[in-house]
PDB file of C-alpha atoms in Angstrom:
ATOM      1  CA  UNK A   2     140.433  -6.847 -24.610  1.00 70.00           C
ATOM      2  CA  UNK A   3     138.392  -4.070 -26.227  1.00 82.00           C
ATOM      3  CA  UNK A   4     139.249  -0.461 -25.489  1.00 83.00           C
ATOM      4  CA  UNK A   5     136.368   1.598 -24.200  1.00 85.00           C
ATOM      5  CA  UNK A   6     135.505   4.841 -25.892  1.00 85.00           C
ATOM      6  CA  UNK A   7     135.783   7.874 -23.678  1.00 80.00           C
ATOM      7  CA  UNK A   8     133.320  10.715 -23.699  1.00 84.00           C
ATOM      8  CA  UNK A   9     134.922  13.698 -25.387  1.00 88.00           C
ATOM      9  CA  UNK A  10     134.714  16.654 -23.016  1.00 91.00           C
ATOM     10  CA  UNK A  11     137.189  18.948 -21.324  1.00 91.00           C
ATOM     11  CA  UNK A  12     139.130  17.277 -18.534  1.00 90.00           C
ATOM     12  CA  UNK A  13     138.450  19.117 -15.269  1.00 91.00           C
ATOM     13  CA  UNK A  14     141.631  18.097 -13.435  1.00 93.00           C
ATOM     14  CA  UNK A  15     144.425  20.417 -14.613  1.00 91.00           C
ATOM     15  CA  UNK A  16     147.214  17.877 -14.085  1.00 92.00           C
ATOM     16  CA  UNK A  17     145.334  15.126 -15.920  1.00 93.00           C
ATOM     17  CA  UNK A  18     144.522  17.588 -18.718  1.00 92.00           C
ATOM     18  CA  UNK A  19     148.228  18.441 -19.153  1.00 92.00           C
ATOM     19  CA  UNK A  20     149.270  14.778 -19.174  1.00 93.00           C
ATOM     20  CA  UNK A  21     146.581  13.952 -21.757  1.00 93.00           C
ATOM     21  CA  UNK A  22     147.646  16.935 -23.880  1.00 93.00           C
ATOM     22  CA  UNK A  23     151.288  15.785 -23.904  1.00 93.00           C
ATOM     23  CA  UNK A  24     150.430  12.183 -24.793  1.00 94.00           C
ATOM     24  CA  UNK A  25     147.930  13.076 -27.501  1.00 94.00           C
ATOM     25  CA  UNK A  26     150.238  15.748 -28.943  1.00 94.00           C
ATOM     26  CA  UNK A  27     152.976  13.162 -29.399  1.00 94.00           C
ATOM     27  CA  UNK A  28     150.425  10.782 -30.918  1.00 95.00           C
ATOM     28  CA  UNK A  29     149.109  13.303 -33.422  1.00 94.00           C
ATOM     29  CA  UNK A  30     152.664  14.259 -34.463  1.00 93.00           C
ATOM     30  CA  UNK A  31     153.422  10.562 -35.017  1.00 94.00           C
ATOM     31  CA  UNK A  32     150.255  10.147 -37.122  1.00 94.00           C
ATOM     32  CA  UNK A  33     151.126  13.258 -39.160  1.00 92.00           C
ATOM     33  CA  UNK A  34     154.591  11.863 -39.880  1.00 90.00           C
ATOM     34  CA  UNK A  35     153.157   8.455 -40.827  1.00 92.00           C
ATOM     35  CA  UNK A  36     150.634  10.095 -43.171  1.00 93.00           C
ATOM     36  CA  UNK A  37     153.417  12.069 -44.804  1.00 88.00           C
ATOM     37  CA  UNK A  38     155.616   8.995 -45.358  1.00 88.00           C
ATOM     38  CA  UNK A  39     152.908   6.516 -46.386  1.00 92.00           C
ATOM     39  CA  UNK A  40     151.030   8.821 -48.769  1.00 91.00           C
ATOM     40  CA  UNK A  41     153.856  11.093 -49.925  1.00 85.00           C
ATOM     41  CA  UNK A  42     151.861  14.065 -48.647  1.00 86.00           C
ATOM     42  CA  UNK A  43     153.147  17.331 -47.302  1.00 84.00           C
ATOM     43  CA  UNK A  44     151.824  17.729 -43.779  1.00 88.00           C
ATOM     44  CA  UNK A  45     152.146  20.735 -41.512  1.00 86.00           C
ATOM     45  CA  UNK A  46     150.723  20.789 -37.997  1.00 88.00           C
ATOM     46  CA  UNK A  47     150.608  23.704 -35.559  1.00 87.00           C
ATOM     47  CA  UNK A  48     149.370  23.283 -31.981  1.00 89.00           C
ATOM     48  CA  UNK A  49     149.062  25.964 -29.319  1.00 87.00           C
ATOM     49  CA  UNK A  50     148.776  24.695 -25.760  1.00 87.00           C
ATOM     50  CA  UNK A  51     146.433  26.217 -23.184  1.00 85.00           C
ATOM     51  CA  UNK A  52     149.409  28.232 -21.921  1.00 84.00           C
ATOM     52  CA  UNK A  53     150.075  29.583 -25.414  1.00 82.00           C
ATOM     53  CA  UNK A  54     153.147  27.467 -26.132  1.00 86.00           C
ATOM     54  CA  UNK A  55     153.672  26.582 -29.802  1.00 86.00           C
ATOM     55  CA  UNK A  56     154.246  23.017 -31.035  1.00 87.00           C
ATOM     56  CA  UNK A  57     154.741  22.435 -34.758  1.00 86.00           C
ATOM     57  CA  UNK A  58     155.444  19.679 -37.223  1.00 86.00           C
ATOM     58  CA  UNK A  59     156.238  19.930 -40.925  1.00 82.00           C
ATOM     59  CA  UNK A  60     156.927  16.940 -43.128  1.00 80.00           C
ATOM     60  CA  UNK A  61     159.107  19.066 -45.383  1.00 74.00           C
ATOM     61  CA  UNK A  62     162.240  20.462 -43.743  1.00 76.00           C
ATOM     62  CA  UNK A  63     161.854  23.369 -46.150  1.00 66.00           C
ATOM     63  CA  UNK A  64     158.787  24.577 -44.202  1.00 64.00           C
ATOM     64  CA  UNK A  65     161.127  25.112 -41.259  1.00 64.00           C
ATOM     65  CA  UNK A  66     163.633  27.033 -43.371  1.00 66.00           C
ATOM     66  CA  UNK A  67     166.097  24.180 -43.847  1.00 68.00           C
ATOM     67  CA  UNK A  68     167.363  22.031 -46.756  1.00 68.00           C
ATOM     68  CA  UNK A  69     166.917  24.306 -49.807  1.00 74.00           C
ATOM     69  CA  UNK A  70     169.540  22.503 -51.903  1.00 76.00           C
ATOM     70  CA  UNK A  71     167.253  20.965 -54.548  1.00 74.00           C
ATOM     71  CA  UNK A  72     164.924  23.949 -55.011  1.00 77.00           C
ATOM     72  CA  UNK A  73     164.973  26.293 -57.991  1.00 84.00           C
ATOM     73  CA  UNK A  74     163.839  29.923 -57.932  1.00 88.00           C
ATOM     74  CA  UNK A  75     160.198  29.065 -58.737  1.00 87.00           C
ATOM     75  CA  UNK A  76     160.047  26.499 -55.911  1.00 82.00           C
ATOM     76  CA  UNK A  77     161.523  29.011 -53.487  1.00 83.00           C
ATOM     77  CA  UNK A  78     158.959  31.644 -54.511  1.00 86.00           C
ATOM     78  CA  UNK A  79     156.088  29.174 -53.993  1.00 84.00           C
ATOM     79  CA  UNK A  80     157.472  28.182 -50.611  1.00 80.00           C
ATOM     80  CA  UNK A  81     157.828  31.843 -49.636  1.00 84.00           C
ATOM     81  CA  UNK A  82     154.232  32.548 -50.703  1.00 86.00           C
ATOM     82  CA  UNK A  83     152.890  29.558 -48.740  1.00 82.00           C
ATOM     83  CA  UNK A  84     154.817  30.569 -45.635  1.00 82.00           C
ATOM     84  CA  UNK A  85     153.700  34.202 -45.944  1.00 87.00           C
ATOM     85  CA  UNK A  86     150.049  33.158 -46.329  1.00 86.00           C
ATOM     86  CA  UNK A  87     150.257  30.965 -43.240  1.00 82.00           C
ATOM     87  CA  UNK A  88     152.018  33.670 -41.264  1.00 85.00           C
ATOM     88  CA  UNK A  89     149.382  36.229 -42.278  1.00 89.00           C
ATOM     89  CA  UNK A  90     146.603  33.906 -41.074  1.00 87.00           C
ATOM     90  CA  UNK A  91     148.343  33.425 -37.741  1.00 86.00           C
ATOM     91  CA  UNK A  92     148.855  37.193 -37.336  1.00 90.00           C
ATOM     92  CA  UNK A  93     145.213  37.953 -38.267  1.00 91.00           C
ATOM     93  CA  UNK A  94     143.908  35.392 -35.779  1.00 89.00           C
ATOM     94  CA  UNK A  95     146.210  36.684 -33.051  1.00 91.00           C
ATOM     95  CA  UNK A  96     145.201  40.314 -33.691  1.00 93.00           C
ATOM     96  CA  UNK A  97     141.489  39.405 -33.717  1.00 92.00           C
ATOM     97  CA  UNK A  98     141.793  37.635 -30.368  1.00 91.00           C
ATOM     98  CA  UNK A  99     143.708  40.549 -28.881  1.00 94.00           C
ATOM     99  CA  UNK A 100     141.103  43.042 -30.155  1.00 95.00           C
ATOM    100  CA  UNK A 101     138.258  40.871 -28.802  1.00 94.00           C
ATOM    101  CA  UNK A 102     139.982  40.742 -25.398  1.00 94.00           C
ATOM    102  CA  UNK A 103     140.497  44.515 -25.423  1.00 95.00           C
ATOM    103  CA  UNK A 104     136.840  45.123 -26.332  1.00 96.00           C
ATOM    104  CA  UNK A 105     135.644  42.798 -23.575  1.00 95.00           C
ATOM    105  CA  UNK A 106     137.882  44.523 -21.017  1.00 95.00           C
ATOM    106  CA  UNK A 107     136.708  47.972 -22.141  1.00 96.00           C
ATOM    107  CA  UNK A 108     133.066  46.890 -21.832  1.00 96.00           C
ATOM    108  CA  UNK A 109     133.711  45.486 -18.353  1.00 95.00           C
ATOM    109  CA  UNK A 110     135.518  48.704 -17.377  1.00 95.00           C
ATOM    110  CA  UNK A 111     132.590  50.849 -18.554  1.00 95.00           C
ATOM    111  CA  UNK A 112     130.149  48.679 -16.585  1.00 96.00           C
ATOM    112  CA  UNK A 113     132.278  49.001 -13.460  1.00 96.00           C
ATOM    113  CA  UNK A 114     132.516  52.789 -13.889  1.00 96.00           C
ATOM    114  CA  UNK A 115     128.703  53.034 -14.173  1.00 96.00           C
ATOM    115  CA  UNK A 116     128.230  50.916 -11.065  1.00 95.00           C
ATOM    116  CA  UNK A 117     130.808  53.028  -9.231  1.00 95.00           C
ATOM    117  CA  UNK A 118     128.928  56.243 -10.193  1.00 95.00           C
ATOM    118  CA  UNK A 119     125.632  54.818  -8.933  1.00 94.00           C
ATOM    119  CA  UNK A 120     127.139  53.775  -5.625  1.00 94.00           C
ATOM    120  CA  UNK A 121     128.884  57.136  -5.221  1.00 93.00           C
ATOM    121  CA  UNK A 122     125.592  58.975  -5.833  1.00 92.00           C
ATOM    122  CA  UNK A 123     123.818  56.826  -3.240  1.00 90.00           C
ATOM    123  CA  UNK A 124     126.559  57.496  -0.694  1.00 91.00           C
ATOM    124  CA  UNK A 125     126.461  61.254  -1.369  1.00 90.00           C
ATOM    125  CA  UNK A 126     122.691  61.298  -0.887  1.00 89.00           C
ATOM    126  CA  UNK A 127     122.994  59.445   2.426  1.00 88.00           C
ATOM    127  CA  UNK A 128     125.782  61.722   3.678  1.00 87.00           C
ATOM    128  CA  UNK A 129     123.706  64.808   2.893  1.00 87.00           C
ATOM    129  CA  UNK A 130     120.681  63.290   4.632  1.00 82.00           C
ATOM    130  CA  UNK A 131     118.448  64.097   1.673  1.00 73.00           C
ATOM    131  CA  UNK A 132     117.376  60.592   0.848  1.00 60.00           C
ATOM    132  CA  UNK A 133     117.241  57.268   2.622  1.00 55.00           C
ATOM    133  CA  UNK A 134     119.725  54.646   1.603  1.00 51.00           C
ATOM    134  CA  UNK A 135     117.896  52.291  -0.735  1.00 52.00           C
ATOM    135  CA  UNK A 136     119.641  49.122  -1.736  1.00 52.00           C
ATOM    136  CA  UNK A 137     117.869  47.132  -4.370  1.00 54.00           C
ATOM    137  CA  UNK A 138     118.227  43.433  -5.052  1.00 51.00           C
ATOM    138  CA  UNK A 139     121.128  44.020  -7.432  1.00 52.00           C
ATOM    139  CA  UNK A 140     123.127  45.656  -4.612  1.00 51.00           C
ATOM    140  CA  UNK A 141     122.925  43.023  -1.859  1.00 47.00           C
ATOM    141  CA  UNK A 142     120.218  40.567  -2.776  1.00 40.00           C
ATOM    142  CA  UNK A 143     117.407  42.018  -0.614  1.00 38.00           C
ATOM    143  CA  UNK A 144     115.595  45.326  -0.155  1.00 37.00           C
ATOM    144  CA  UNK A 145     116.231  47.462   2.904  1.00 42.00           C
ATOM    145  CA  UNK A 146     115.408  51.083   3.675  1.00 44.00           C
ATOM    146  CA  UNK A 147     117.480  52.724   6.370  1.00 46.00           C
ATOM    147  CA  UNK A 148     117.534  56.452   7.111  1.00 47.00           C
ATOM    148  CA  UNK A 149     120.474  58.120   8.797  1.00 49.00           C
ATOM    149  CA  UNK A 150     118.168  59.224  11.642  1.00 51.00           C
ATOM    150  CA  UNK A 151     117.060  55.669  12.406  1.00 49.00           C
ATOM    151  CA  UNK A 152     120.672  54.492  12.404  1.00 49.00           C
ATOM    152  CA  UNK A 153     121.556  57.221  14.927  1.00 51.00           C
ATOM    153  CA  UNK A 154     118.532  56.307  17.098  1.00 51.00           C
ATOM    154  CA  UNK A 155     119.505  52.635  17.057  1.00 48.00           C
ATOM    155  CA  UNK A 156     123.087  53.420  18.007  1.00 47.00           C
ATOM    156  CA  UNK A 157     122.035  55.697  20.890  1.00 50.00           C
ATOM    157  CA  UNK A 158     119.566  53.068  22.186  1.00 48.00           C
ATOM    158  CA  UNK A 159     122.192  50.374  22.185  1.00 46.00           C
ATOM    159  CA  UNK A 160     124.854  52.548  23.814  1.00 47.00           C
ATOM    160  CA  UNK A 161     122.478  53.697  26.597  1.00 49.00           C
ATOM    161  CA  UNK A 162     121.475  50.158  27.541  1.00 46.00           C
ATOM    162  CA  UNK A 163     122.875  49.053  30.894  1.00 45.00           C
ATOM    163  CA  UNK A 164     125.757  46.583  30.537  1.00 47.00           C
ATOM    164  CA  UNK A 165     124.352  44.405  33.329  1.00 46.00           C
ATOM    165  CA  UNK A 166     121.137  43.784  31.391  1.00 44.00           C
ATOM    166  CA  UNK A 167     123.122  42.694  28.356  1.00 45.00           C
ATOM    167  CA  UNK A 168     125.072  40.175  30.410  1.00 46.00           C
ATOM    168  CA  UNK A 169     122.029  38.658  32.130  1.00 47.00           C
ATOM    169  CA  UNK A 170     120.677  35.912  29.864  1.00 49.00           C
ATOM    170  CA  UNK A 171     117.643  35.257  32.087  1.00 48.00           C
ATOM    171  CA  UNK A 172     116.211  38.762  31.638  1.00 46.00           C
ATOM    172  CA  UNK A 173     112.670  39.011  30.246  1.00 51.00           C
ATOM    173  CA  UNK A 174     113.392  42.447  28.864  1.00 50.00           C
ATOM    174  CA  UNK A 175     113.963  42.704  25.128  1.00 49.00           C
ATOM    175  CA  UNK A 176     115.010  45.634  23.018  1.00 51.00           C
ATOM    176  CA  UNK A 177     112.924  46.372  19.946  1.00 51.00           C
ATOM    177  CA  UNK A 178     114.256  48.735  17.319  1.00 54.00           C
ATOM    178  CA  UNK A 179     111.758  50.158  14.918  1.00 54.00           C
ATOM    179  CA  UNK A 180     112.103  52.406  11.955  1.00 54.00           C
ATOM    180  CA  UNK A 181     110.326  55.764  12.337  1.00 57.00           C
ATOM    181  CA  UNK A 182     107.684  56.565   9.768  1.00 56.00           C
ATOM    182  CA  UNK A 183     107.811  60.044   8.229  1.00 56.00           C
ATOM    183  CA  UNK A 184     104.957  62.382   9.239  1.00 55.00           C
ATOM    184  CA  UNK A 185     104.182  63.831   5.814  1.00 48.00           C
TER     185      UNK A 185
END
């Protein structure tokens, strides 16, 4: 029986993604250990899960800070340098990601503040009755012009309508609300 190749793309189902991650993580650690033994190679493997959890493998126990018995001073210095270089790379990557996240959040915050100012100005203009409320397509998806006077007229028309005419479905009478045009 021939195994079918799967299309490599992110797995949408979170549970299936986690199961696949666990199985493949164990498989890659096994391959790293086999490569180390078969080829007498030093292999180090670091994996961060989607949740940020660290998984690591090192073929040399010395990379984990263990078994220093056969090392002389020069070997220890080389090991220290290799570990420090790796640690510096990890720290730089972590700091870059944190700074990128901070920058993105600051940009989003500035955009939200600008939008808040615009909306506040529109509300102030409406409250003062100086300008009609104009909502463009970015506000609600359609254009609508409503003055405070027309809103008051509509409310007074609706409240003065007789309740019996609202209850009678067979009535031929209909209520039409129109927006007044300015006489400039």
